Short mmCIF file of C-alpha atoms in Angstrom, two decimals:
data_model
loop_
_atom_site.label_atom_id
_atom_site.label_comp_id
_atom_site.label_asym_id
_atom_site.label_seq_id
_atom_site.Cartn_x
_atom_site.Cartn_y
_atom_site.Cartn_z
CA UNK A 1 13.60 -22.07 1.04
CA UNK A 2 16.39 -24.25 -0.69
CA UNK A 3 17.53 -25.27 3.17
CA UNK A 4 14.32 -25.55 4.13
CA UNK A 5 13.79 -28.52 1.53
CA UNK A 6 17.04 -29.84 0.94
CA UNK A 7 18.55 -30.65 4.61
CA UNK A 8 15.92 -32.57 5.81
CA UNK A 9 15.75 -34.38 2.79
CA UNK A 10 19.35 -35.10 3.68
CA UNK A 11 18.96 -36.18 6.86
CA UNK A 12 15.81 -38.82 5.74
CA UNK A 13 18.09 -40.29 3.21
CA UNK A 14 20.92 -40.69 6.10
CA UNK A 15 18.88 -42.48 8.57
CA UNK A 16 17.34 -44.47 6.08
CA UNK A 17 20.98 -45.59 5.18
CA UNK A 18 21.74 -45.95 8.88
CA UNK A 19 18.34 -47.69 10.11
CA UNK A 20 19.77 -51.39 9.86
CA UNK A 21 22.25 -50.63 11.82
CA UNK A 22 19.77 -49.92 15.24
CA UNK A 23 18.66 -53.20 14.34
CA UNK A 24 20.56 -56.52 15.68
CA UNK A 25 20.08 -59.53 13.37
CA UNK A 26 18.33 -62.27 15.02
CA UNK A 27 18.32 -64.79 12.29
CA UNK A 28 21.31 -66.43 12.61
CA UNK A 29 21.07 -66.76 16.34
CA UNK A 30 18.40 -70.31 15.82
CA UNK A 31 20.43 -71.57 13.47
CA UNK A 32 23.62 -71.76 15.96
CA UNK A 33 21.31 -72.85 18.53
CA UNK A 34 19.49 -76.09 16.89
CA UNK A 35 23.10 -77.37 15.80
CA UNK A 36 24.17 -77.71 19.25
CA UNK A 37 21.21 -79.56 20.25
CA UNK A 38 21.68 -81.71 17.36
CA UNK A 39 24.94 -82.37 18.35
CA UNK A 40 23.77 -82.63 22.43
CA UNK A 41 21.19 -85.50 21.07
CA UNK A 42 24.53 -87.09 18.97
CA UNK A 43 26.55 -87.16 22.33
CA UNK A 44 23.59 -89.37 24.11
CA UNK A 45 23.02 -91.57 21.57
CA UNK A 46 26.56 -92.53 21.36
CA UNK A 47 26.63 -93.24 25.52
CA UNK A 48 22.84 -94.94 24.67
CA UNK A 49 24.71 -97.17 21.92
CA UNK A 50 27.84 -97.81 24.28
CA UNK A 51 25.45 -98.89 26.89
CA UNK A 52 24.01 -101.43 24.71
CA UNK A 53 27.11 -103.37 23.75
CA UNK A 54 26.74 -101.69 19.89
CA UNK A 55 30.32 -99.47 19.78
CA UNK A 56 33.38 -100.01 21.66
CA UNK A 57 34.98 -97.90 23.89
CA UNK A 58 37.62 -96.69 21.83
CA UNK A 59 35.38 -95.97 18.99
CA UNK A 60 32.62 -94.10 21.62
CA UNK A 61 35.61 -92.34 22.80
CA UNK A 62 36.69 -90.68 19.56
CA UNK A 63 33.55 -90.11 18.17
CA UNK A 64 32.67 -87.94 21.27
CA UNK A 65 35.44 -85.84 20.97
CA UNK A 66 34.98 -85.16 17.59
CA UNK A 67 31.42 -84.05 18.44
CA UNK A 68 32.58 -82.38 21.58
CA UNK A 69 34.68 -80.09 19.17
CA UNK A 70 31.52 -79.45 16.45
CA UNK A 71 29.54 -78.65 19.90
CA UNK A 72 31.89 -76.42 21.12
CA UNK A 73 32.21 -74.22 17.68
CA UNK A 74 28.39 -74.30 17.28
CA UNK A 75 28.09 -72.81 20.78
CA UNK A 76 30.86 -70.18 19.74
CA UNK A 77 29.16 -69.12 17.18
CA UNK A 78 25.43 -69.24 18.66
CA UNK A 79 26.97 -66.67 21.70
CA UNK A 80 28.85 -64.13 19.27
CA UNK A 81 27.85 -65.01 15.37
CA UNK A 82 24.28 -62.19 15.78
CA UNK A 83 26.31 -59.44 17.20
CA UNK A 84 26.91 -56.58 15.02
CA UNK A 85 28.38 -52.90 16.30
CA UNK A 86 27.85 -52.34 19.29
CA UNK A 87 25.36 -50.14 20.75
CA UNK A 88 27.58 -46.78 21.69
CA UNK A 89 29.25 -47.72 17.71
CA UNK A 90 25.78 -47.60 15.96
CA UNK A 91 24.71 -44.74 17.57
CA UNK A 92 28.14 -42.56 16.49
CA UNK A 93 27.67 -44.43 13.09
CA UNK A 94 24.05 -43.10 12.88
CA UNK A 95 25.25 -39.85 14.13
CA UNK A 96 27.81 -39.42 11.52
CA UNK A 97 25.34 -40.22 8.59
CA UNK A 98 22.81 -38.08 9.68
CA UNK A 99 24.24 -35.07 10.90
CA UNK A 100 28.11 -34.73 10.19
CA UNK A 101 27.65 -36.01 6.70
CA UNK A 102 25.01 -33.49 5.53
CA UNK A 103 26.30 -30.42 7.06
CA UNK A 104 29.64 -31.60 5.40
CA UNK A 105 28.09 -31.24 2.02
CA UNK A 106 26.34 -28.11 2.96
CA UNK A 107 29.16 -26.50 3.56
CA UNK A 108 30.91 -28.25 0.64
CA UNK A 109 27.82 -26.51 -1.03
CA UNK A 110 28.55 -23.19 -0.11
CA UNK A 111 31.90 -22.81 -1.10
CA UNK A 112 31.37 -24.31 -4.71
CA UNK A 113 27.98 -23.44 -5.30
CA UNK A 114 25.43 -20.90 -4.80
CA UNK A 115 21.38 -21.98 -4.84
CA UNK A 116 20.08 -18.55 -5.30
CA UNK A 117 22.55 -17.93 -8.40
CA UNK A 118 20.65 -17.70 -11.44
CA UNK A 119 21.18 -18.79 -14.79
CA UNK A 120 24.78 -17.40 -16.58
CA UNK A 121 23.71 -14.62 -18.41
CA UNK A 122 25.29 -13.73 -21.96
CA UNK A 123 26.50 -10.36 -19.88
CA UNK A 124 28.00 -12.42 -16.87
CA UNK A 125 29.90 -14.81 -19.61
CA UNK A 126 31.05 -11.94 -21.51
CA UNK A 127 33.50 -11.16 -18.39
CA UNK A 128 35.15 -15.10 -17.97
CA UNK A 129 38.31 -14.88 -18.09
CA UNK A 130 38.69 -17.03 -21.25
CA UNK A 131 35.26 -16.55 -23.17
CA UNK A 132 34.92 -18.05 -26.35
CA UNK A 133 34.77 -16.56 -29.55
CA UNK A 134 30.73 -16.32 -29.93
CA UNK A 135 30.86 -14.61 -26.48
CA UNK A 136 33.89 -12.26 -27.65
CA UNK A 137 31.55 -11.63 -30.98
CA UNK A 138 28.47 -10.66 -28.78
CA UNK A 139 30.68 -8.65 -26.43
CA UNK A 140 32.16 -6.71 -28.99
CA UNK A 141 28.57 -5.77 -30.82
CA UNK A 142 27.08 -5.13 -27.71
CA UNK A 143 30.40 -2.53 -27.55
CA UNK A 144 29.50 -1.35 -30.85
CA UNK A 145 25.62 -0.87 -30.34
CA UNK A 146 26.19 1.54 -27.42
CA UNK A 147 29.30 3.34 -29.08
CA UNK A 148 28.87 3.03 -33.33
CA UNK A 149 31.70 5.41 -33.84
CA UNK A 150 34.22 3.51 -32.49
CA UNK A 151 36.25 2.21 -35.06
CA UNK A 152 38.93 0.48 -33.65
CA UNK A 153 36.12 -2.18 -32.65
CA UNK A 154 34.97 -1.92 -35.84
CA UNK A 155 38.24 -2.99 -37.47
CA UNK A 156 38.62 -6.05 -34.62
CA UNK A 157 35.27 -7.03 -35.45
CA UNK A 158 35.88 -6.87 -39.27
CA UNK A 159 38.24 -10.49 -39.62
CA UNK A 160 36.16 -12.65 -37.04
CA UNK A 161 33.17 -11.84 -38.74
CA UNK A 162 35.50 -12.42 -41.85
CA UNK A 163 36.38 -16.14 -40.44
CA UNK A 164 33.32 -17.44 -39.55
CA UNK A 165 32.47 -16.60 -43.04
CA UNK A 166 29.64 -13.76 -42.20
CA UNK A 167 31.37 -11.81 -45.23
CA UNK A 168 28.47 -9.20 -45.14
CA UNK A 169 28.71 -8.20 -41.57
CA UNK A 170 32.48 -8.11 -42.31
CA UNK A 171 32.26 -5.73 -45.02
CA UNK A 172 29.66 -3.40 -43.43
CA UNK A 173 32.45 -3.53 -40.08
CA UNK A 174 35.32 -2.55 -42.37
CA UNK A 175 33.09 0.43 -44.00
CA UNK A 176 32.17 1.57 -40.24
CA UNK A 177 36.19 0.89 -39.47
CA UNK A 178 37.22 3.42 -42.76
CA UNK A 179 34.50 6.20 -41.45
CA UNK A 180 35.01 6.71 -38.12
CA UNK A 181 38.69 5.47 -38.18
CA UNK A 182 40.23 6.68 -41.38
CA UNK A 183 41.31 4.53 -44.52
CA UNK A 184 44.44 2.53 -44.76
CA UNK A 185 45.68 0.24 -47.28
CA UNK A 186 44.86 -2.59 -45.25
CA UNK A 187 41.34 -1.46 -44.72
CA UNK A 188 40.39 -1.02 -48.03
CA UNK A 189 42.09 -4.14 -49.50
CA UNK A 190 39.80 -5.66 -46.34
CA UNK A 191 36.74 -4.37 -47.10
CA UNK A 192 37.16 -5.44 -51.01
CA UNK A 193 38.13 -8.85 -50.21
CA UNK A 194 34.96 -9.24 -48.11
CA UNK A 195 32.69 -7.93 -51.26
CA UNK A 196 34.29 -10.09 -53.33
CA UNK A 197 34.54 -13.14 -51.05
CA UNK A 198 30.36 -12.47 -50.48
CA UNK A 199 30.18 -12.55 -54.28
CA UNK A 200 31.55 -16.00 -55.07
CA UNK A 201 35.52 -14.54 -55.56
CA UNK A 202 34.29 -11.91 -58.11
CA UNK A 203 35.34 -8.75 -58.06
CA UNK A 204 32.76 -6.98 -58.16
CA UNK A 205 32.44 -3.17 -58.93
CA UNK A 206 32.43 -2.29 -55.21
CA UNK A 207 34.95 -4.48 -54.67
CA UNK A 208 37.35 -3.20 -57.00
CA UNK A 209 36.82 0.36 -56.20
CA UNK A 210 37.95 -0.72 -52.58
CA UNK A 211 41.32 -1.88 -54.15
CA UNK A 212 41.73 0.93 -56.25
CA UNK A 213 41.35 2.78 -53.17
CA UNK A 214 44.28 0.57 -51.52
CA UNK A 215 46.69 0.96 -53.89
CA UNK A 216 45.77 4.85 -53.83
CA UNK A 217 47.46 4.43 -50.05
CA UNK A 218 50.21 1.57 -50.90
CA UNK A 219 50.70 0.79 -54.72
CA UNK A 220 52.62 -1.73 -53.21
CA UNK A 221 49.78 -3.28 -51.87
CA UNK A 222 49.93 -7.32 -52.87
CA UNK A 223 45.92 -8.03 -52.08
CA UNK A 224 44.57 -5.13 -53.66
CA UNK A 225 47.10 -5.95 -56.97
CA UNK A 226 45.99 -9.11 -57.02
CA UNK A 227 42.07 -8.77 -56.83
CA UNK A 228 42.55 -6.17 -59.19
CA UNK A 229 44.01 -8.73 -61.43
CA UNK A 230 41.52 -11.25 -61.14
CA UNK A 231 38.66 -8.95 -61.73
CA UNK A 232 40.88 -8.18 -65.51
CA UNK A 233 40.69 -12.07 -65.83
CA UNK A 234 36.77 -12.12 -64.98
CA UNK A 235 36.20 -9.22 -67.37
CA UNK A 236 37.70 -11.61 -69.94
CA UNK A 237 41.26 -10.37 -70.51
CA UNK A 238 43.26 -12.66 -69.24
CA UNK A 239 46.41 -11.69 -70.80
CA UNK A 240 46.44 -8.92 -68.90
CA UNK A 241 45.59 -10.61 -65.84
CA UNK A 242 47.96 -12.86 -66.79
CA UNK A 243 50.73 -10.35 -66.91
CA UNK A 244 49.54 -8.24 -63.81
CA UNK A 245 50.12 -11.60 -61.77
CA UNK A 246 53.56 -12.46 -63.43
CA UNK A 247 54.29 -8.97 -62.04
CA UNK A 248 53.13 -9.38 -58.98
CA UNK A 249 55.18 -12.38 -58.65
CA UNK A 250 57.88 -11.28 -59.87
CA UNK A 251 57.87 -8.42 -57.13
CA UNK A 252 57.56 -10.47 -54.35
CA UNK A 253 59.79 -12.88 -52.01
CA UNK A 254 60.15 -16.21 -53.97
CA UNK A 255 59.07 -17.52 -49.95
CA UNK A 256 55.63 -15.01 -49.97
CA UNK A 257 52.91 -17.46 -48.37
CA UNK A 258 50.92 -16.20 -51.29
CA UNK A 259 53.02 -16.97 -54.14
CA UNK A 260 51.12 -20.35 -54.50
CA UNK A 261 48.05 -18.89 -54.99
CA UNK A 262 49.24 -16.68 -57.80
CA UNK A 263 50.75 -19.26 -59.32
CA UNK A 264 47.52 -21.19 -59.31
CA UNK A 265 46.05 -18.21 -60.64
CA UNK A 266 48.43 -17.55 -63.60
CA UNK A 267 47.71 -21.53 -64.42
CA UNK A 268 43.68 -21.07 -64.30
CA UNK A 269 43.86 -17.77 -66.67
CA UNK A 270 45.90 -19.99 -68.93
CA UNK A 271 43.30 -22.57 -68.95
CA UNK A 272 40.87 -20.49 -69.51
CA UNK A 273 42.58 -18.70 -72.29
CA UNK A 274 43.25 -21.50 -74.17
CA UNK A 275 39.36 -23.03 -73.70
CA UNK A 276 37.37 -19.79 -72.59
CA UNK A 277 33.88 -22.26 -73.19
CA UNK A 278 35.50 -24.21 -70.82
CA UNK A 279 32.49 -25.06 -67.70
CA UNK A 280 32.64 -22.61 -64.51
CA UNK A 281 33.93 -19.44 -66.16
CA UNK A 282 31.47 -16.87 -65.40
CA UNK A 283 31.32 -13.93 -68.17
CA UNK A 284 31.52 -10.61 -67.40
CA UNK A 285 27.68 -10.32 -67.97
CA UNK A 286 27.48 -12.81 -64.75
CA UNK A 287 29.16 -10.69 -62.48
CA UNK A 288 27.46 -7.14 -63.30
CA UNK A 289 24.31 -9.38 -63.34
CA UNK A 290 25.22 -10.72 -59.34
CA UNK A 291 26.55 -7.15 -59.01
CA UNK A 292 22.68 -6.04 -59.55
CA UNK A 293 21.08 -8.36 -57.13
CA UNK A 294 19.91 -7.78 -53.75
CA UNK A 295 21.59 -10.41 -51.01
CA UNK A 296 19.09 -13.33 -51.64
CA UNK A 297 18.59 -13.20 -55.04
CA UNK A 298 22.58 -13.48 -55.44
CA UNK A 299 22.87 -15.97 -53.21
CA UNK A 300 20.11 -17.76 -54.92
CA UNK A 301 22.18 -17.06 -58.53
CA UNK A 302 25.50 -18.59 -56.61
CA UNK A 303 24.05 -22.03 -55.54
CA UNK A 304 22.33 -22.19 -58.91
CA UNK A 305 26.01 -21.73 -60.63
CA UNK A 306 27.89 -24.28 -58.14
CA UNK A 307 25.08 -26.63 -58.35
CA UNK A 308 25.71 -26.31 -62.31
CA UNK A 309 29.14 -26.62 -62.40
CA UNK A 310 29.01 -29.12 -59.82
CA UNK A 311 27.03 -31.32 -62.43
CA UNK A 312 29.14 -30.27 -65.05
CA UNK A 313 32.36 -31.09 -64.17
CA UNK A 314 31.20 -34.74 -62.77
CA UNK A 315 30.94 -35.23 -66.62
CA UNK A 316 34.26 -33.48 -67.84
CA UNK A 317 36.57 -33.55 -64.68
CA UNK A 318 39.57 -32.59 -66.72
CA UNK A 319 38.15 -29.13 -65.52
CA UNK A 320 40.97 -27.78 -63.18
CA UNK A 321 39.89 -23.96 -63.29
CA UNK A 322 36.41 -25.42 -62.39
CA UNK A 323 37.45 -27.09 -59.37
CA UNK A 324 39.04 -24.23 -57.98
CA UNK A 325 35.64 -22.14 -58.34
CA UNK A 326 33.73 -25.35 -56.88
CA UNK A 327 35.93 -25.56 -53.92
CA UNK A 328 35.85 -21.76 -53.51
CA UNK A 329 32.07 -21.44 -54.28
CA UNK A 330 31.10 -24.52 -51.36
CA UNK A 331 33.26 -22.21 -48.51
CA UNK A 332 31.21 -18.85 -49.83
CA UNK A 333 27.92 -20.80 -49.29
CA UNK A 334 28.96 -22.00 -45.78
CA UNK A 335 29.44 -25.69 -46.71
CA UNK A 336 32.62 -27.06 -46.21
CA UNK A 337 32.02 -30.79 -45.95
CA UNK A 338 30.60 -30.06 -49.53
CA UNK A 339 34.40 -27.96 -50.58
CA UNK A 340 36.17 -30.73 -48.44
CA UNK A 341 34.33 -33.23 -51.48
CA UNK A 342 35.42 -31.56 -53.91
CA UNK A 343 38.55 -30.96 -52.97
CA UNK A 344 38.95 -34.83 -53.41
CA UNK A 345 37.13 -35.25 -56.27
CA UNK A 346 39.30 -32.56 -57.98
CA UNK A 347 42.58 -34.52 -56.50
CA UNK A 348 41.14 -37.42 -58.14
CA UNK A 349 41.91 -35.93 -61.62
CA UNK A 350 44.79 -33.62 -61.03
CA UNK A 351 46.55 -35.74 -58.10
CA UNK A 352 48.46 -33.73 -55.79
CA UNK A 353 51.87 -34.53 -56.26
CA UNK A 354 51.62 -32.45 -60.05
CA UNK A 355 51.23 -28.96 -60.29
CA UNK A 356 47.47 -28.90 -60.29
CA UNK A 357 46.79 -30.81 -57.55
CA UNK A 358 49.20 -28.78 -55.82
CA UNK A 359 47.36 -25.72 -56.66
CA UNK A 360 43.76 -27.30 -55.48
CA UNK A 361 45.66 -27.90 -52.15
CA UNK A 362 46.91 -24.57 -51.95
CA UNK A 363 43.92 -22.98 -52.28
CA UNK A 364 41.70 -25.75 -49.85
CA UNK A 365 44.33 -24.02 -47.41
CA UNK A 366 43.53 -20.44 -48.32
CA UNK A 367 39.72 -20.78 -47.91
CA UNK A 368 39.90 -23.18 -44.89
CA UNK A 369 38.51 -26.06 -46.95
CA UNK A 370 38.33 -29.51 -45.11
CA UNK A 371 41.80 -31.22 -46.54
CA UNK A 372 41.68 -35.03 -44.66
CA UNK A 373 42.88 -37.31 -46.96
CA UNK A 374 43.92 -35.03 -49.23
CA UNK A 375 47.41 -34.87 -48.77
CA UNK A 376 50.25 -36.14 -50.88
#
């Protein structure tokens, strides 16, 4: 049926394109033709005037030539000036637009395209060579639907879902990954950063009995030591979070990528120590209280709290332990132009060449918070 329509259709438009050319223009033919009478009619008045005595024969002489000459270009152009191609060169013309031209795209056509191909599946993208990553995502749950105990896919799932910020789906992947795979360090300290991170950063009961369960495996284990640390601090003894991180520091490679975040860490529990009213430190009665709540009443309690402290600290900006929690809170919620904001705001009383600053920056980094213009 596509043929059917679409060649004729192509031949039509062709010889529509082509139909001037069976056609020879006859309107410049008259033209030519009344000059050189005019100039004929010229010529005998000039022999009628010489006649008479009016011009002399010098002057009759030259002004015939000079007419002669207009005459003989007029007549030039009356004879040749309507001839266009020629008949046997229209014809191939008219030829070549209707027929070689269409069957050329036709078979054009047929090696790039395909009129009874349907529309690209999700199924027939899922096997492109270079799918993106919402194609890879579907791919790999379609995977998982048909075969739940595989949990090797669980455990690749796990960090996109971690990425894109679906830290629910992550942590349900990682729990699938531990049962049908087996624990590791890495697994565990995985699946309790995912509670946490779906919890605003705090460390939530679940969370830290997946880092207990990590340094079980490694005690070694820098994430789990550190979440561990920071759940102390939310509990509301920060001296021994305090200490914990010093430790952890202190273990490590002075290089560690991580090493600024501790740091940053060690300076907020400070903070707080030394103001614990200060605004965005949640008490340990706000976390079992999120701990409590089903998804969308936490989520609900979260934007309440950043909205808060959002208002709060546009009145006391000296706040640097409550920038770090905005920043942080705006990623959990999905809303980086929002973290990306703050993140400038916060710059704009601890500026980023001083330790603060530097911290805020370090952490924008960690959570993938927009940083344009926020550089030193």
């Amino acid at each position: 049926m596509f043929w059917i329509v679409s060649l004729p259709i192509a031949v039509i438009a062709a010889f529509i394109v082509a139909a001037p050319l069976m056609r020879r223009p006859a309107a410049a033919l008259p033209a030519s033709a009344n000059d050189a009478e005019v100039y004929r009619d010229q010529l005998a008045e000039i022999d009628r005037d010489q006649a008479a005595g009016l011009i002399e024969a010098d002057q009759a002489k030259q002004a015939r030539a000079e007419i002669a000459r207009r005459l003989i270009a007029a007549s030039e152009k009356s004879e040749g000036g309507g001839a266009g191609l020629s008949r046997g060169a229209a014809v191939g013309v008219i030829l070549f637009l209707c027929l070689f031209l269409p069957a050329a795209a036709g078979l054009l056509y047929l090696r790039t395209g395909n009129p009874e191909f349907p529309d690209l599946p999700l199924a027939m993208r899922m096997n492109e060579a270079d799918p993106d990553i919402n194609v890879l995502i579907a791919k790999t749950e379609a995977h998982l639907a048909a075969n739940p105990t595989d949990g090797r896919g669980w455990a690749l799932l796990a960090p996109i879902y971690m990425r894109r910020m679906r830290t629910e789906d992550a942590a349900d992947a990682y729990r699938n990954a531990i049962r049908y795979q087996g624990g590791s360090a890495e697994l565990y300290g995985a699946l309790g950063e995912a509670i946490a991170a779906g919890n605003q950063g705090m460390v939530t009961k679940d969370a830290g009995a997946a880092f207990m369960e990590a340094l079980k495996l490694d005690p070694t284990d820098a994430r789990a030591r550190f979440y561990l640390a920071l759940a102390e601090g939310q509990s509301g003894d920060r001296a021994k979070a305090i200490a914990d991180l010093e430790a952890l520091a202190a273990s490590a490679p002075k290089d560690a990528p991580w090493q600024e975040i501790v740091a940053a860490q060690i300076m907020r529990f400070r903070a707080e120590a030394a103001n614990p009213a200060a605004p965005g430190n949640p008490s340990a009665a706000d976390v079992e209280a999120a701990a409590g709540l089903n998804d969308a009443d936490r989520m609900q309690m979260i934007r309440t709290m950043v909205e808060s402290l959002d208002a709060r600290l546009t009145d006391e900006p000296a706040n640097f332990e409550g920038w770090q929690r905005l920043i942080r809170s705006y990623m959990v919620l999905g809303d980086p132009a929002k973290a990306g904001e703050a993140l400038k705001r916060g710059l704009a009383a601890f500026p980023a060449n001083t330790d603060n600053g530097k911290a805020l920056m370090a952490l924008a980094r960690e959570v993938g918070a927009p940083m344009e213009g926020a550089t030193p």
